[in-house]
Amino acid sequence: MKSQFLIAAPHSGAGKTTVTLAVLRSLQRKGLRVQPFKCGPDYLDPKHHTLAAGNESINLDRYMMPDAHVRELYAKYTDGAAISIIEGVMGLFDGANKMQGSSAELSVFLDVPVILVVNAKAMAYSAAALLYGYKHFYAGLTIAGVIFNFVNTPTHYRILQEAAADVGITALGYLPEQEQIKIPSRHLGLHISAETDYNSIINNAADHLEKYINVDELLELTKRAAPVYTRSPASPAGDLRIAIAQDEAFNFVYKENINVLSQLGSIQYFSPLKDTVLPAADLLYFPGGYPELHLPALAANTSLLQQLQHYKGKILAECGGMMYLGTAITDESGTIFPMANLLPVHTSMLQKKLSLGYRQVFIDDVLLKGHEFHYSQYEKNTALTGSGIRVLNARDEVLATPVFKTDNILASYLHFYFGDNVKGLKKVLGI
C-alpha cells in the first residue's frame, strides 16, 4: 500500500498547480521519494514538478497514449517511489472530446483517488452542491478529500468544512491567499523565466501548506495497492547517431520520446544558441521551445545555420524547431531574423493567434499523435503538406494544419508523442 492521488480542480485557476508543488516539496523535505506525474500534454508543469520533488515528472495522456502504455508508465515510475502524485489538467472533467483524456477519466482508469482544490474565495455553504455534483457525476470516481483555496478566516473555513461533511468528503484544510507563492504569469502560457526564483516560491508554498493542511491525513486517505511493474528485458541499442537540440530555445521534450530514441542508437545534445559546430549525426531532432525569445542569438550563429544547409541526414522538427528550419522568424516588433532556410516557410509573432488541441497525423499507413500549442503564425508558407498526409483533431475533423515531409525532413507545428511508437517513427523518417 502506498499513497497515490490526483490533484484536480473544478476549473483552471483554482490553484491546483501551486498546491501540487507545495505538496511535492513538503514530502520531499521529509525525505520521502515522491514521483510526480502530469495528466495531459503539458511541458511546463512537469518542469516545475521536477524542481519541487527532485524527481523527474512524467506525462500520462489517455488521448496520445494507448491504455497499455499509460498503465506501464504509471507502474514503472511508481515502482520505487513512496508516494505518487498526478497533477490534473484544466477542470476535473475537461477532456479533448467531452471527458476523453480528462483528469477524472485518468483517475478512474488508474484507480487513483482525487484531491479536489476548490477556489472558495466567494463561496460558502453552496460548496456542498458543487462537491455533491463532482462526487456523483462520474461512476467510479473517488474524491478522497478537498482543499479549500483562497479562504482567509477560520470562520469561513468552518462553513466550508460543514458543507464537505454533509456531502461525505473529508475537508483537509484551507489556504489563505498569499501573493508570495503565486507562480508568475507564463510567456504564451508556457514559459519559465530565468529571473524568477522558483525554488524559493515552492519552499514558501510548502511552508504555507504545512500551516493549514493536514498532510498526514491526506497520505492516509489516499493509500492504495501499488501497481505491479514487470521490467522488460533491455533491447540492444541501434547504431544511429542522434543529436538533439537542447538549450533555452529548444526544450519541450517528453522523457519517453528520448527513451525510445535511445533504443535506436547513441544520443548527444547540442545548442543551436551556442554551438558553432553541428554534431556528426544520422538524425537531428529539433523539439519545440522558445526560439522567438532568442532570435538575435539564433540568427547570429551563422556557422551552425550554414552547416545545416549542407546536412544530408534525417531531421525531425516540432513547432519551434520547425520555425527554426524556416527562412525567417519575425518578432513582435516586426524585426525579421533569418533562420536555417531548409523549409520555404516564414513564421511571425505579429498577429498572434492561439492554435491549440490534440492532433492525429496519418502519414500513409502510419498514425502519429501529438498536440499543437502556439501563438506564432505563418507569414509565408509556400510548402505544401506532403502527399498521403492527413491531419485530424480529437473530434476526427480534418484540419488544414501543414505537415512538411521531404526525403530527409519531417516538420510541423505539432509536438509528437512517439514514446509507444518507435516503429512508426522509424517508418515515417525512413531510418
C-alpha positions in Angstrom: 0.0 0.0 0.0 1.3 3.5 -0.8 -0.3 6.9 -1.1 -1.4 7.8 -4.6 -3.6 10.6 -5.6 -4.5 13.1 -8.4 -4.8 16.8 -7.6 -7.6 18.3 -9.6 -9.9 21.3 -9.5 -13.4 22.3 -10.9 -11.7 24.7 -13.3 -8.4 26.3 -14.2 -7.1 29.0 -11.9 -8.2 27.3 -8.7 -4.6 26.9 -7.6 -4.0 23.2 -8.2 -0.5 23.7 -9.6 0.6 25.7 -6.6 -0.9 23.1 -4.2 0.7 20.3 -6.2 4.1 21.9 -6.0 3.7 22.6 -2.3 2.7 19.0 -1.5 5.6 17.7 -3.6 8.2 19.9 -1.8 6.7 19.2 1.6 7.0 15.5 1.1 10.5 15.8 -0.4 11.7 17.8 2.6 10.5 14.9 4.8 13.0 12.7 2.9 10.2 10.8 1.1 10.8 9.7 -2.6 7.8 11.2 -4.3 7.0 10.6 -8.0 5.2 13.4 -9.8 3.1 12.9 -13.0 1.1 15.3 -15.2 -2.2 14.5 -16.8 -2.1 15.7 -20.4 0.5 17.1 -22.9 1.8 20.0 -20.7 5.6 20.7 -20.7 5.9 23.4 -18.1 4.1 21.8 -15.1 6.4 18.8 -15.3 9.4 21.1 -15.2 8.0 22.7 -12.0 7.2 19.2 -10.6 10.7 18.0 -11.2 12.2 21.0 -9.4 9.8 20.6 -6.4 10.2 16.8 -6.0 13.8 16.3 -7.1 12.4 13.5 -9.3 11.5 13.8 -13.0 7.8 14.3 -13.7 6.2 12.0 -16.3 3.2 12.8 -18.6 0.3 10.5 -18.7 -2.2 11.1 -21.5 -5.0 8.8 -22.5 -5.5 10.6 -25.8 -2.0 10.5 -27.1 -1.1 7.2 -25.5 -2.6 3.7 -25.7 -4.1 2.4 -22.4 -1.4 -0.3 -22.0 1.3 2.3 -22.3 -0.3 4.6 -19.7 -0.5 1.7 -17.3 3.1 0.7 -18.0 4.4 4.2 -17.4 2.4 4.6 -14.2 3.6 1.3 -12.8 7.2 1.9 -14.0 7.7 5.2 -12.3 5.6 4.5 -9.2 7.8 1.5 -8.6 10.4 2.5 -6.1 8.6 5.7 -5.0 7.0 6.1 -1.6 4.2 8.4 -2.9 2.8 9.1 -6.4 1.1 12.4 -7.2 -0.6 13.3 -10.5 -1.5 16.9 -11.3 -4.7 17.1 -13.3 -5.4 19.2 -16.4 -7.9 22.1 -16.7 -11.2 21.2 -14.8 -11.7 17.7 -13.5 -14.0 16.6 -16.3 -12.5 18.6 -19.2 -11.1 16.5 -21.9 -10.2 16.5 -25.6 -13.8 15.5 -26.6 -16.1 15.7 -23.6 -14.2 13.7 -20.9 -11.7 11.9 -23.2 -8.3 12.3 -21.7 -9.6 14.2 -18.7 -8.3 14.1 -15.1 -11.4 12.2 -14.0 -11.0 9.6 -16.7 -7.4 9.0 -15.8 -8.2 8.8 -12.1 -10.8 6.1 -12.6 -8.6 4.3 -15.2 -5.7 4.1 -12.7 -7.9 3.6 -9.6 -6.3 6.7 -8.1 -8.4 8.9 -5.7 -8.8 12.7 -6.3 -8.0 15.5 -4.0 -10.1 18.4 -5.2 -8.8 22.0 -4.9 -11.7 24.4 -4.7 -11.4 28.2 -5.1 -13.8 29.1 -2.3 -13.0 32.8 -2.1 -16.5 33.8 -2.9 -18.3 30.7 -1.8 -19.8 29.5 1.5 -22.3 26.6 2.0 -23.0 26.5 -1.7 -19.8 24.4 -1.8 -21.9 21.5 -0.7 -23.8 21.4 -4.0 -20.6 21.7 -6.0 -19.0 18.9 -4.1 -22.1 16.7 -4.4 -22.2 17.1 -8.1 -18.5 16.4 -8.6 -18.7 13.4 -6.3 -21.6 11.7 -8.1 -21.2 12.9 -11.7 -18.9 10.1 -12.9 -19.3 6.4 -11.8 -16.2 5.0 -10.2 -14.6 8.4 -9.4 -13.4 8.7 -5.8 -12.9 12.1 -4.3 -11.0 11.4 -1.1 -10.7 14.9 0.1 -11.0 18.6 -0.6 -8.7 21.6 0.0 -10.3 25.0 0.0 -8.1 27.7 -1.5 -8.2 31.5 -1.1 -10.0 31.2 2.3 -8.8 33.9 4.7 -10.6 33.2 8.0 -11.3 30.2 10.2 -15.0 31.2 10.4 -15.2 31.0 6.6 -13.5 27.6 6.6 -15.9 26.2 9.3 -18.8 26.8 6.9 -17.0 25.1 4.1 -16.0 22.2 6.4 -19.6 21.7 7.3 -20.5 21.7 3.6 -17.9 19.0 2.8 -19.1 16.9 5.8 -22.7 17.0 4.7 -21.6 15.6 1.3 -19.3 13.0 2.8 -16.0 14.4 1.6 -13.1 15.0 4.0 -12.0 18.6 4.3 -8.2 18.6 4.6 -7.8 22.2 5.4 -7.8 25.6 3.8 -5.2 28.0 2.3 -5.3 31.8 2.8 -4.4 33.8 -0.2 -0.7 34.7 -0.3 1.0 36.7 -3.1 4.5 35.3 -2.3 3.5 31.8 -3.5 1.9 32.7 -6.8 3.7 31.4 -9.9 4.4 34.3 -12.3 2.4 34.6 -15.5 3.7 32.5 -18.3 5.0 33.7 -21.7 2.5 32.3 -24.1 1.2 30.1 -21.3 4.4 28.1 -21.4 7.5 29.9 -20.1 9.7 29.5 -17.1 11.5 32.8 -16.5 15.2 32.7 -15.7 14.8 35.8 -13.5 12.3 34.1 -11.2 13.4 32.1 -8.1 11.0 29.2 -8.4 12.8 27.3 -5.7 12.0 30.0 -3.1 8.4 30.3 -4.3 8.0 26.5 -3.9 9.6 26.5 -0.5 7.3 29.3 0.6 4.3 27.4 -0.8 5.3 24.3 1.2 5.7 26.3 4.4 2.2 27.9 3.8 0.6 24.5 3.1 2.1 22.8 6.2 0.5 25.5 8.4 -3.0 24.8 7.2 -3.3 21.4 5.6 -3.1 18.0 7.4 -0.6 16.3 5.1 -0.5 13.1 7.2 -4.3 12.7 6.9 -4.0 13.3 3.2 -1.5 10.5 2.8 -3.6 8.1 4.9 -6.8 8.8 3.0 -5.1 8.0 -0.3 -3.3 4.7 0.4 -3.9 2.2 -2.4 -2.4 -1.1 -3.6 0.6 -0.2 -5.7 0.6 -1.3 -9.3 2.9 -4.1 -10.1 5.7 -3.3 -12.6 7.4 -6.1 -14.5 10.6 -4.9 -16.1 11.1 -5.9 -19.7 14.5 -7.2 -20.9 16.6 -4.4 -22.4 16.8 -4.4 -26.1 20.2 -3.9 -27.8 20.6 -0.3 -28.9 20.8 0.5 -32.6 23.8 2.2 -34.2 22.2 5.5 -35.2 23.9 8.7 -34.1 21.2 11.0 -32.8 21.7 14.7 -31.9 19.0 16.6 -30.0 18.8 20.4 -29.8 18.6 21.3 -26.1 19.0 24.8 -24.7 16.9 27.8 -23.6 15.4 28.0 -27.0 14.6 24.3 -27.5 13.5 22.2 -24.6 9.9 20.8 -25.0 10.7 17.1 -24.9 8.9 14.1 -23.5 11.1 11.8 -21.4 9.7 8.7 -23.1 10.5 10.2 -26.6 14.1 10.3 -25.5 13.9 6.8 -24.1 12.7 5.3 -27.4 15.2 7.3 -29.4 17.9 5.8 -27.2 16.9 2.4 -28.4 17.8 3.5 -31.9 21.4 4.5 -31.1 23.6 6.9 -29.2 22.3 10.3 -28.1 24.1 13.6 -27.8 22.8 17.1 -27.2 23.8 20.4 -28.8 22.8 24.0 -28.5 21.7 26.0 -31.6 22.2 29.1 -29.5 25.9 28.4 -28.5 27.4 25.6 -30.5 29.1 26.6 -33.8 29.7 23.1 -35.0 26.9 20.7 -35.9 27.4 17.3 -34.4 28.1 14.3 -36.6 24.7 12.6 -36.6 22.3 10.5 -38.7 19.3 12.1 -37.1 18.8 15.6 -35.8 15.9 16.3 -33.5 14.7 19.9 -33.1 12.0 19.9 -30.4 9.7 22.9 -29.6 10.6 25.7 -27.2 11.1 29.4 -27.3 13.1 30.4 -30.4 11.1 33.7 -30.5 12.8 34.7 -27.3 16.3 34.1 -28.6 16.1 35.3 -32.2 19.2 37.6 -32.3 21.4 34.8 -30.9 20.0 32.1 -33.2 20.4 34.3 -36.3 23.9 35.3 -35.3 25.1 31.7 -35.1 25.6 31.7 -38.9 28.2 28.9 -38.7 25.6 26.4 -37.5 22.9 27.7 -39.9 25.3 27.2 -42.9 26.2 23.7 -41.8 22.5 22.8 -41.5 22.1 23.7 -45.2 24.6 21.1 -46.2 23.4 18.4 -43.7 22.4 15.2 -45.5 20.9 13.1 -42.7 17.3 12.9 -41.3 15.7 15.8 -39.4 12.6 15.8 -37.1 11.4 19.3 -36.1 8.5 20.2 -34.0 6.9 23.7 -33.5 9.8 26.0 -32.5 12.1 23.5 -34.2 10.1 23.9 -37.5 10.2 27.7 -37.1 14.0 27.5 -36.9 14.2 25.4 -40.1 12.2 28.0 -42.0 13.5 31.0 -43.9 12.9 33.6 -41.2 11.1 34.4 -38.0 9.5 37.9 -37.4 9.5 39.0 -33.8 6.8 41.0 -32.0 8.3 44.3 -33.1 8.3 43.4 -36.8 12.1 42.7 -37.0 12.9 39.8 -39.3 15.6 37.3 -38.4 16.9 34.8 -41.0 16.9 31.2 -40.0 18.2 27.9 -41.5 16.3 28.2 -44.8 15.6 24.4 -45.0 11.9 24.9 -45.4 10.1 27.6 -47.5 8.1 28.9 -44.5 8.3 32.2 -42.7 6.7 32.4 -39.3 5.8 35.5 -37.3 5.0 36.7 -33.8 2.9 39.5 -35.2 -0.9 39.0 -35.4 -0.6 36.3 -32.7 -3.4 33.7 -32.5 -3.6 30.7 -30.3 -3.7 27.3 -32.1 -4.4 24.6 -29.5 -5.5 21.0 -29.4 -4.8 17.3 -29.9 -3.8 16.1 -33.4 -3.8 12.9 -35.3 -1.4 12.7 -38.2 -1.8 10.0 -40.8 1.3 9.6 -42.9 0.4 6.9 -45.5 -0.4 3.9 -43.2 1.3 5.3 -40.0 -0.6 7.2 -37.3 1.3 9.6 -35.1 -0.4 11.5 -32.3 0.5 14.8 -30.7 -0.7 18.2 -29.8 -0.5 21.8 -31.1 0.1 24.9 -28.9 1.5 28.1 -30.4 0.7 31.7 -30.9 3.0 32.3 -33.9 1.5 32.0 -37.4 2.8 31.5 -40.9 3.6 34.8 -42.6 4.6 33.0 -45.7 4.2 29.3 -46.5 4.9 28.0 -50.0 5.5 24.4 -48.8 2.6 22.0 -49.2 1.7 19.2 -46.9 3.3 16.0 -48.2 1.1 13.7 -50.2 -0.5 10.9 -48.3 -0.7 13.0 -45.1 -3.9 13.9 -43.3 -4.3 15.8 -40.0 -7.3 15.4 -37.8 -8.3 16.9 -34.4 -9.7 14.9 -31.4 -13.2 15.0 -33.0 -11.9 13.4 -36.1 -12.4 16.6 -38.1 -9.9 17.2 -41.0 -7.6 20.2 -40.4 -5.5 22.2 -42.8 -2.5 22.1 -40.5 0.6 21.7 -42.7 3.0 18.8 -42.1 6.1 19.1 -44.2 7.7 15.9 -45.4 10.7 15.6 -47.7 13.2 12.9 -48.3 15.0 13.8 -45.1 12.8 16.2 -43.1 9.6 15.7 -41.1 8.4 19.1 -39.6 5.3 20.8 -38.4 3.8 22.8 -35.6 2.9 19.6 -33.9 4.6 18.2 -30.8 4.6 14.5 -31.4 4.4 11.8 -28.8 6.1 8.6 -30.0 7.2 7.0 -26.7 5.0 4.0 -27.6 5.5 4.0 -31.3 9.2 3.9 -32.3 8.4 1.6 -35.2 6.0 4.2 -36.7 8.6 6.9 -36.2 11.3 4.9 -37.9 9.0 4.2 -40.9 8.0 7.8 -41.4 11.6 9.0 -41.1 12.9 6.2 -43.3 15.6 5.1 -40.8 
